[in-house]
GROMACS .gro file of C-alpha atoms in nm:
model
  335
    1UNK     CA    1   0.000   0.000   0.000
    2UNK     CA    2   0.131   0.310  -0.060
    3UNK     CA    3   0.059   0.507   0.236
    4UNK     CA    4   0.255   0.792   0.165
    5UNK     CA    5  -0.083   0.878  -0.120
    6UNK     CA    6  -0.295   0.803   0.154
    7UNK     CA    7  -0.107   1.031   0.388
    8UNK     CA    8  -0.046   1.310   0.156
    9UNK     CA    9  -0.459   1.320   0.093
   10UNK     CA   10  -0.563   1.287   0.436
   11UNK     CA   11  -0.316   1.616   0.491
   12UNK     CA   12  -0.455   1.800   0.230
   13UNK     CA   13  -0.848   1.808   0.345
   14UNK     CA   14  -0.718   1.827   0.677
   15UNK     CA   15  -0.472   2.079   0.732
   16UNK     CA   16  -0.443   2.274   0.377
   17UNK     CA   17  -0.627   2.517   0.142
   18UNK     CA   18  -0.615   2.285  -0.125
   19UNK     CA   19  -0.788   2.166  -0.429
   20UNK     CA   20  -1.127   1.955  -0.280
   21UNK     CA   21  -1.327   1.962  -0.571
   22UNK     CA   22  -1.307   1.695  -0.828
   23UNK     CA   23  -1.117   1.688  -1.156
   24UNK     CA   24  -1.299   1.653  -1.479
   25UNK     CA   25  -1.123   1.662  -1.831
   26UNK     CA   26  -1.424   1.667  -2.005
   27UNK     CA   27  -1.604   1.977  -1.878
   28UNK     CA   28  -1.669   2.109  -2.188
   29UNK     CA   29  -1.908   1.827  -2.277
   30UNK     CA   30  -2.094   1.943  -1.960
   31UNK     CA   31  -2.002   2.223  -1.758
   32UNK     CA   32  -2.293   2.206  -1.562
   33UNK     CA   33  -2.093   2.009  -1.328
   34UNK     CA   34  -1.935   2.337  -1.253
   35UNK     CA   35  -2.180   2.594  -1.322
   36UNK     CA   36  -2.539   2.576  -1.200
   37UNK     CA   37  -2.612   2.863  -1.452
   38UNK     CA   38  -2.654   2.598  -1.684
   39UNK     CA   39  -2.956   2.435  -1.608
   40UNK     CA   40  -3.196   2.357  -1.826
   41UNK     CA   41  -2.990   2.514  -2.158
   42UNK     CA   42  -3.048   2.236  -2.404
   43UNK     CA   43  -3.419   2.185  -2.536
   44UNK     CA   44  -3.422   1.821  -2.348
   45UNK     CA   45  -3.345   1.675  -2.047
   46UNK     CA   46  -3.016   1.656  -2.049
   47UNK     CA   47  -2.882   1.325  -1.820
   48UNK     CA   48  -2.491   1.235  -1.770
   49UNK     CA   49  -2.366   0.938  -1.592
   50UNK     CA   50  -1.957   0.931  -1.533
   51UNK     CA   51  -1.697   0.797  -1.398
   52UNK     CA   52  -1.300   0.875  -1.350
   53UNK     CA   53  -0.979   0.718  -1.217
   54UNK     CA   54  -0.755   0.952  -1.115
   55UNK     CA   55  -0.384   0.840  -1.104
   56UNK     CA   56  -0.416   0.480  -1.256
   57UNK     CA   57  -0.149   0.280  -1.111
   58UNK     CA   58  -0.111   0.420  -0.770
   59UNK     CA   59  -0.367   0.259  -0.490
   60UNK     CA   60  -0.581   0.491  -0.324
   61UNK     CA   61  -0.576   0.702  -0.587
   62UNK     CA   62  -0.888   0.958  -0.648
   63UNK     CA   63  -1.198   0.797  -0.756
   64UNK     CA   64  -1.516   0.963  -0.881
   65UNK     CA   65  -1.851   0.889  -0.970
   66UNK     CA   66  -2.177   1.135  -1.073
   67UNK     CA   67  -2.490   1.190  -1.239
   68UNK     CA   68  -2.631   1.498  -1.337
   69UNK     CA   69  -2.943   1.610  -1.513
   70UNK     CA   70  -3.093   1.924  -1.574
   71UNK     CA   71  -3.423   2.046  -1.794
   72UNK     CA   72  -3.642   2.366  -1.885
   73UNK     CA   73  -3.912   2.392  -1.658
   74UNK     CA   74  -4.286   2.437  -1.846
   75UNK     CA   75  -4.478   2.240  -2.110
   76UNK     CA   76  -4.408   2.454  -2.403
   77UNK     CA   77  -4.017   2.389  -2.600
   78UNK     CA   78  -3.741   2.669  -2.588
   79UNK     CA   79  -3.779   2.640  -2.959
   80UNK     CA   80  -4.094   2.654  -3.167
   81UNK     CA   81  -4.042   2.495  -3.486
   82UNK     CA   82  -3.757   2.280  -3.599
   83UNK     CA   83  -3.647   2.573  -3.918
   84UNK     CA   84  -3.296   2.468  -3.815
   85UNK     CA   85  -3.311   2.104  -3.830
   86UNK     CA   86  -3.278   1.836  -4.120
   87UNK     CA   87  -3.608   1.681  -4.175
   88UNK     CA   88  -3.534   1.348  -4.041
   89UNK     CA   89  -3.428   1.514  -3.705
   90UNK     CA   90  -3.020   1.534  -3.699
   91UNK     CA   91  -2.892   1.847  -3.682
   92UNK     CA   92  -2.558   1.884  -3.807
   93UNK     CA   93  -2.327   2.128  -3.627
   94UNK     CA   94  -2.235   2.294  -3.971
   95UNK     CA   95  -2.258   2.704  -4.101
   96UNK     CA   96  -2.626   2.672  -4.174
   97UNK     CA   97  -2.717   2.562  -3.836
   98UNK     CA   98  -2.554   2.886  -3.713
   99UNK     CA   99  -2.704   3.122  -3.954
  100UNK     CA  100  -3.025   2.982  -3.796
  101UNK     CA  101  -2.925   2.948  -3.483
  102UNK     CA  102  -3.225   3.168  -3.245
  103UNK     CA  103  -3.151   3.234  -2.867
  104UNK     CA  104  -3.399   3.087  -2.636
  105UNK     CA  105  -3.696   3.259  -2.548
  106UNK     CA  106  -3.648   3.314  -2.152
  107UNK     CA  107  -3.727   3.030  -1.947
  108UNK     CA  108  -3.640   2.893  -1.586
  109UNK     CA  109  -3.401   2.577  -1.554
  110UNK     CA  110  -3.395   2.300  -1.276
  111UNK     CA  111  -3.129   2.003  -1.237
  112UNK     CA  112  -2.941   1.784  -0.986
  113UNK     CA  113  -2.596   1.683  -0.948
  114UNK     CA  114  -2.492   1.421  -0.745
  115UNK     CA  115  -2.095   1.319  -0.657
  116UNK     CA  116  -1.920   1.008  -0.524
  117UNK     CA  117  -1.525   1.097  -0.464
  118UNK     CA  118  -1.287   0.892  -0.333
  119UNK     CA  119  -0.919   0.962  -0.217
  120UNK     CA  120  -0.718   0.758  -0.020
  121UNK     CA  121  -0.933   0.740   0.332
  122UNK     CA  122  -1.110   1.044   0.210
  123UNK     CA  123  -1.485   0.991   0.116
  124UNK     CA  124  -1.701   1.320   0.020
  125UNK     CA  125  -2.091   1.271  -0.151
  126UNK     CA  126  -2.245   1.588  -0.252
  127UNK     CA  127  -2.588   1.602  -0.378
  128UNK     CA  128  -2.669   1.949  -0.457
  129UNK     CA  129  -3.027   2.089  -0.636
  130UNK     CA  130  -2.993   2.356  -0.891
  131UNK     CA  131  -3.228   2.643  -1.038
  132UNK     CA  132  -3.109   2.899  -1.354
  133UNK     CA  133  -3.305   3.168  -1.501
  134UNK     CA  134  -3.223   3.194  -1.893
  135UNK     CA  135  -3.239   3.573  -2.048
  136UNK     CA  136  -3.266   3.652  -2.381
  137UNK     CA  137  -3.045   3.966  -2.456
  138UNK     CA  138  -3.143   3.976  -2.820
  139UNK     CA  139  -3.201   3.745  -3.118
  140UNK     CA  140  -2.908   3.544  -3.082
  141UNK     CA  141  -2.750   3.572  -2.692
  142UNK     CA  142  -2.899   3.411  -2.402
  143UNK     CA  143  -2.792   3.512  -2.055
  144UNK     CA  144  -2.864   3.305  -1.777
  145UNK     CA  145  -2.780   3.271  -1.325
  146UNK     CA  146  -2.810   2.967  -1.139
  147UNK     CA  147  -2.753   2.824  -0.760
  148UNK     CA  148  -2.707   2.527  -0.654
  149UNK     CA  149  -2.776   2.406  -0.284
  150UNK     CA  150  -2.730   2.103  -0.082
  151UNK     CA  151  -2.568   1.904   0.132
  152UNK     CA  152  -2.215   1.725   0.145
  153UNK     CA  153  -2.090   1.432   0.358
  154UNK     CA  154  -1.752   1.400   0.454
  155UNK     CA  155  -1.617   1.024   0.632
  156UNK     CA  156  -1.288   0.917   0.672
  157UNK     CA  157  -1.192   0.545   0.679
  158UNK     CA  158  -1.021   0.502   0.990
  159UNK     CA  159  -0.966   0.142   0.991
  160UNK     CA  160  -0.810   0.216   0.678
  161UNK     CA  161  -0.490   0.430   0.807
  162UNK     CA  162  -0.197   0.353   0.976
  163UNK     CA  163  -0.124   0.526   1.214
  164UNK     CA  164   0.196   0.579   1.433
  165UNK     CA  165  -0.059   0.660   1.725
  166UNK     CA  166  -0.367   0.475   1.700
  167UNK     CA  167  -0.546   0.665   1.943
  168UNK     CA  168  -0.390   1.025   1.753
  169UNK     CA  169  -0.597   1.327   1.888
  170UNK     CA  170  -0.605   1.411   1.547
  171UNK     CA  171  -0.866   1.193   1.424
  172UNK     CA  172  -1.002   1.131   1.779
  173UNK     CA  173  -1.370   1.196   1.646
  174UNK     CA  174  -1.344   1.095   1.265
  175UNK     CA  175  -1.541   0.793   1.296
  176UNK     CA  176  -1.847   1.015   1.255
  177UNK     CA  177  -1.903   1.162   0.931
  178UNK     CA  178  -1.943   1.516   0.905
  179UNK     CA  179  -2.228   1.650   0.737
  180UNK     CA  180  -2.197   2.035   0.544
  181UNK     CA  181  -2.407   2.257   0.367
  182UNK     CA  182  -2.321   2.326   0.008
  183UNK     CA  183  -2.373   2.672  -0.194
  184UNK     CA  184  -2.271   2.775  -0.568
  185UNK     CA  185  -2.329   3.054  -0.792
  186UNK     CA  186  -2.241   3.095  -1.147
  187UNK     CA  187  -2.339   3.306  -1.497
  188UNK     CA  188  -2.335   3.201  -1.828
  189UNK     CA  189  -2.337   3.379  -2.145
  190UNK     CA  190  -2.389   3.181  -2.477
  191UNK     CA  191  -2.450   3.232  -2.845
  192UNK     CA  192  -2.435   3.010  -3.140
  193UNK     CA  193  -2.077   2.995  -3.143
  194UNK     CA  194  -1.923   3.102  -2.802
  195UNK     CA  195  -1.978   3.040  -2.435
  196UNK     CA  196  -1.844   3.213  -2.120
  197UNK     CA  197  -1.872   3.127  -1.760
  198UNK     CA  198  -1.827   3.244  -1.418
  199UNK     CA  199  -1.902   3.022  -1.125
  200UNK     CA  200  -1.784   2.958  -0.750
  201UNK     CA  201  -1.866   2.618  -0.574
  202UNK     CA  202  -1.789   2.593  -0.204
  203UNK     CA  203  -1.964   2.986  -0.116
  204UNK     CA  204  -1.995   2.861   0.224
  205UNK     CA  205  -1.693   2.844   0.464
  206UNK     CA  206  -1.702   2.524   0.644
  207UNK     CA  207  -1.437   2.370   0.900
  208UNK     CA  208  -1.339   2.034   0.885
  209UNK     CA  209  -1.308   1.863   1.225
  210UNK     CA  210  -1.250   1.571   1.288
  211UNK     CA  211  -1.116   1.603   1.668
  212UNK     CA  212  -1.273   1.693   1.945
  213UNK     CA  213  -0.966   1.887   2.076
  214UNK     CA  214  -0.958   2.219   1.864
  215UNK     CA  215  -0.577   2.308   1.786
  216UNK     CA  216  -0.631   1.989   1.541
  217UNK     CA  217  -0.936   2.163   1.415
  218UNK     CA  218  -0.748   2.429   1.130
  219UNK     CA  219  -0.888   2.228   0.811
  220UNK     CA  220  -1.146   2.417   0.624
  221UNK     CA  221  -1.373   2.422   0.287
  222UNK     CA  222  -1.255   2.687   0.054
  223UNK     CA  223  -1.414   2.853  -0.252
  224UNK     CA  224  -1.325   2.732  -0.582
  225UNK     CA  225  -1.369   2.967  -0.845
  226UNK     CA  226  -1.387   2.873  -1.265
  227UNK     CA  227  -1.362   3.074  -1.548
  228UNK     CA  228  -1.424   2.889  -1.875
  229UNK     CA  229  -1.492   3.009  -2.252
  230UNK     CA  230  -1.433   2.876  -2.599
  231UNK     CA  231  -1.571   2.972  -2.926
  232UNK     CA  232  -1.647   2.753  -3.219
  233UNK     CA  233  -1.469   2.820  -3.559
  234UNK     CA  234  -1.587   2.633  -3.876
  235UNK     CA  235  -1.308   2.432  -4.118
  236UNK     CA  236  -1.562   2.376  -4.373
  237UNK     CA  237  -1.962   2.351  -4.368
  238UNK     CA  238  -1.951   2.015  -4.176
  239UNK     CA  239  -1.646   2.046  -3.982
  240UNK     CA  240  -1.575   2.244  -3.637
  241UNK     CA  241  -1.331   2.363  -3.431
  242UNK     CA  242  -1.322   2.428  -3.043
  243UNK     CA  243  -1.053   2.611  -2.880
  244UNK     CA  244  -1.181   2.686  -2.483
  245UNK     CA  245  -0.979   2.782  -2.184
  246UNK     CA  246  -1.080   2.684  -1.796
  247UNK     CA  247  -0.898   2.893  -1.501
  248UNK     CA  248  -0.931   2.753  -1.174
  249UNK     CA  249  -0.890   2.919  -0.853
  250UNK     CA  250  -0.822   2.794  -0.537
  251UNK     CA  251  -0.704   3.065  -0.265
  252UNK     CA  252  -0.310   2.940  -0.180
  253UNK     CA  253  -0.331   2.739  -0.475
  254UNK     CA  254  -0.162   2.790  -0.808
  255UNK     CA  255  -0.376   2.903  -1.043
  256UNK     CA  256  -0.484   2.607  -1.261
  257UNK     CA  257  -0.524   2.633  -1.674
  258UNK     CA  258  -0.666   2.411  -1.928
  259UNK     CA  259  -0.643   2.470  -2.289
  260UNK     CA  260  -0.829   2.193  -2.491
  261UNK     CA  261  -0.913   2.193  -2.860
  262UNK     CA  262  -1.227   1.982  -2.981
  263UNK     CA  263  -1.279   1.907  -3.384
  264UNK     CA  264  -1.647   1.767  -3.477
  265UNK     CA  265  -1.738   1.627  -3.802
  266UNK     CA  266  -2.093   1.679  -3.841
  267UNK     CA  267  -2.320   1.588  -3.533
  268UNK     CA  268  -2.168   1.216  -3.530
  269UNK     CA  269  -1.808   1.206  -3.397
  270UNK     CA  270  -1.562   1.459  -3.251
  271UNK     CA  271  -1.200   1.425  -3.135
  272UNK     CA  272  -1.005   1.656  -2.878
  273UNK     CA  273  -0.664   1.719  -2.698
  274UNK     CA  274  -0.597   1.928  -2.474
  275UNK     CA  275  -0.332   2.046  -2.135
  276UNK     CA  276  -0.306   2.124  -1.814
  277UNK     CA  277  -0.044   2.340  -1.652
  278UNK     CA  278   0.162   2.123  -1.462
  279UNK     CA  279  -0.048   1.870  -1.439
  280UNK     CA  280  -0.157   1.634  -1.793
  281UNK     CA  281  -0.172   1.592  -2.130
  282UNK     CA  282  -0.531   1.473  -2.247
  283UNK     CA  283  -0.681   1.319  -2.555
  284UNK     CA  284  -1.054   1.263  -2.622
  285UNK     CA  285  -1.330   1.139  -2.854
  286UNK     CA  286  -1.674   1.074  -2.813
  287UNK     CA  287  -1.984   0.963  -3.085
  288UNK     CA  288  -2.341   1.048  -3.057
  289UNK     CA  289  -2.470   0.710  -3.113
  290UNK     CA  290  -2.810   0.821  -3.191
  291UNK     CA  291  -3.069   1.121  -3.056
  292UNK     CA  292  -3.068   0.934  -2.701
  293UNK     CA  293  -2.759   0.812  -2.622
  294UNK     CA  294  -2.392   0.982  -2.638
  295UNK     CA  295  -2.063   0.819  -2.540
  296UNK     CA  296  -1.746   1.016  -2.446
  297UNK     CA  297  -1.406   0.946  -2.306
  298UNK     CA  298  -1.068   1.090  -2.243
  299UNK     CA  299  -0.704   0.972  -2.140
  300UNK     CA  300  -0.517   1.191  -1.950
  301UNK     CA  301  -0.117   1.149  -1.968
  302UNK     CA  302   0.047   1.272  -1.646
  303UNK     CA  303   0.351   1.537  -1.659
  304UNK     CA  304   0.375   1.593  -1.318
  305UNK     CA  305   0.605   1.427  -1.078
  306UNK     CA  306   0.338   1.166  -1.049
  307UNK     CA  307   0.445   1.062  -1.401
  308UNK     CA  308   0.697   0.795  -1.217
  309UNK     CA  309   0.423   0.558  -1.062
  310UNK     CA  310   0.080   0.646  -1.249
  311UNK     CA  311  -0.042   0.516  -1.519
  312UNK     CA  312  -0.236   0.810  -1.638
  313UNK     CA  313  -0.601   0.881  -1.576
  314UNK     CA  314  -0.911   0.748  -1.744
  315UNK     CA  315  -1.268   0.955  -1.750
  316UNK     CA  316  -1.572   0.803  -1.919
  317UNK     CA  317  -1.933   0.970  -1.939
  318UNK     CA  318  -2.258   0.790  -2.055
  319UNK     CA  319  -2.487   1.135  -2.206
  320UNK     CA  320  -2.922   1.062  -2.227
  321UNK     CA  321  -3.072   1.313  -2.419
  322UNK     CA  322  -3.438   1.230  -2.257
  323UNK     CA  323  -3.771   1.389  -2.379
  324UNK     CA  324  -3.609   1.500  -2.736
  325UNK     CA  325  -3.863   1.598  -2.939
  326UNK     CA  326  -3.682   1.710  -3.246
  327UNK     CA  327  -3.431   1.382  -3.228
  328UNK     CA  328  -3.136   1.608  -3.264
  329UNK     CA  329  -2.840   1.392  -3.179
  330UNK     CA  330  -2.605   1.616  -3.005
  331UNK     CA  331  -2.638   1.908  -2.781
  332UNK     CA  332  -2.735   2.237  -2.933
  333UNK     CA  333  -2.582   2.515  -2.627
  334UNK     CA  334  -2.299   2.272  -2.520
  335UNK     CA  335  -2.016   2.187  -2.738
   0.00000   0.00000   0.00000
């Protein structure tokens, strides 16, 4: 076992301001997982199930499971008609669709996230319910605000850990989970070819204790802040081209950056790389198999020191596109 992982973890939600939000290498494909301000944007109800192993290679590495789904709240679709849409329902992502593109008329969004993460002795399940309102600033920009509340539960696996001390003041209480509220905010702006986001998760401070003597007590929640935007350039009428950025903040954290690239042929298959500042190299694909089911994953190589011992990290997310009524087979205000 190597405890040193394990040890290194359990010190970092402890003790440190550090990263205690999940990775995800394919928020682009769904960036609600970071910004409540998304839901409800697609004309469906939009359902993802994933999955990712952080670190492959090293034991106790991060593990992390969710499902999300959001949808527009009334009886009557964001669009009216289908102008924009092939007869037989697909909807290629191509220059036509754009010069048709119309912003949604404005509308209220709900969803639900829910997330499994696992690192080393570290277990945190957040279920949070989210609400957006979508504006429409003119024929062709939406503007939308969400929150998300709920409630997160934090164990540790004591039995798990070895410890110098077993009886270590430390962790004199951690047999009993701890249970937290949860808060975040976010903004999105969105056309037919660009998106940009603002969102914080974590709004409320929250101590982690898991002692009963309070000089241990000095771990705490922190806010995590994202800024993501990308904007979609066209090769030729069926072929598309992604650049987006994502800035993470963390406060006494280096500033994270991703810059992925994402190519789609039509509204069937799409390929990506992309890289994160001291951190991983990533490649990606995905295929909308048809107008209810989408399949996506990514590799991420590891440049980091980490690079010695793991194997790299694998994320894989099931999309339902539920309640479809023009049969479009990939998103329409996600790329």
């Amino acid at each position: 076992m190597k405890n040193w992982l394990s040890l290194l973890l359990l010190c970092i939600a402890l003790g440190l301001n550090a990263q205690q939000q999940p990775q995800y290498t394919q928020y682009l494909l769904n960036s609600y997982l970071l910004n409540p301000a998304l839901s409800g944007i697609e004309n469906y109800t939009d359902v993802k199930v994933g999955y990712r192993q952080q670190w492959a290679g090293l034991q106790d590495a991060p593990k992390t499971a969710f499902i999300s789904a959001h949808w527009a709240l009334g009886d009557e679709y964001l669009w009216a008609n289908a102008l924009s849409f092939e007869t037989d329902g697909n909807n290629p992502r191509s220059r036509s669709y754009t010069q048709n593109y119309t912003a949604s008329p404005a509308h209220h969004g709900l969803g639900f996230v829910a997330v499994s993460d696992k690192a080393g002795q570290l277990s945190t399940t957040t279920f949070d319910i989210s609400y957006a309102y979508h504006l429409q600033l003119n024929k062709q920009l939406n503007f939308s605000l969400g929150a998300a509340g709920g409630i997160t539960r934090m164990a540790i696996d004591v039995n798990a850990l070895l410890l110098e001390n077993p009886r270590d003041p430390a962790l004199n209480n951690a047999a009993n989970a701890r249970l937290l509220p949860d808060l975040s905010v976010g903004a999105w702006l969105y056309g037919a070819s660009f998106f940009t986001g603002l969102s914080v998760q974590q709004v409320l401070p929250q101590k982690l204790s898991f002692s009963g003597d309070e000089q241990y007590n000095t771990g705490k929640q922190v806010p995590h802040v994202f800024l993501n935007s990308g904007y979609k350039f066209y090769v030729s009428e069926d072929l598309n081209v992604t650049p987006s950025l994502l800035f993470k903040y963390v406060p006494n954290v280096p500033l994270s950056v991703d810059v992925n690239v994402k190519m789609g042929f039509k509204d069937r298959i799409w390929i990506g790389a992309g890289y994160r500042k001291h951190d991983a190299l990533n490649m990606m694909a995905g295929f909308n198999i048809s107008h209810l089911v989408n399949l996506s994953y990514s590799y991420d190589v590891t440049t980091s020191v980490l690079n010695q011992a793991s194997k790299g990290s694998h994320e894989i997310v099931l999309g339902l596109l539920l309640n479809n009524v023009y049969k479009v087979v990939c998103p329409q205000r996600q790329w």
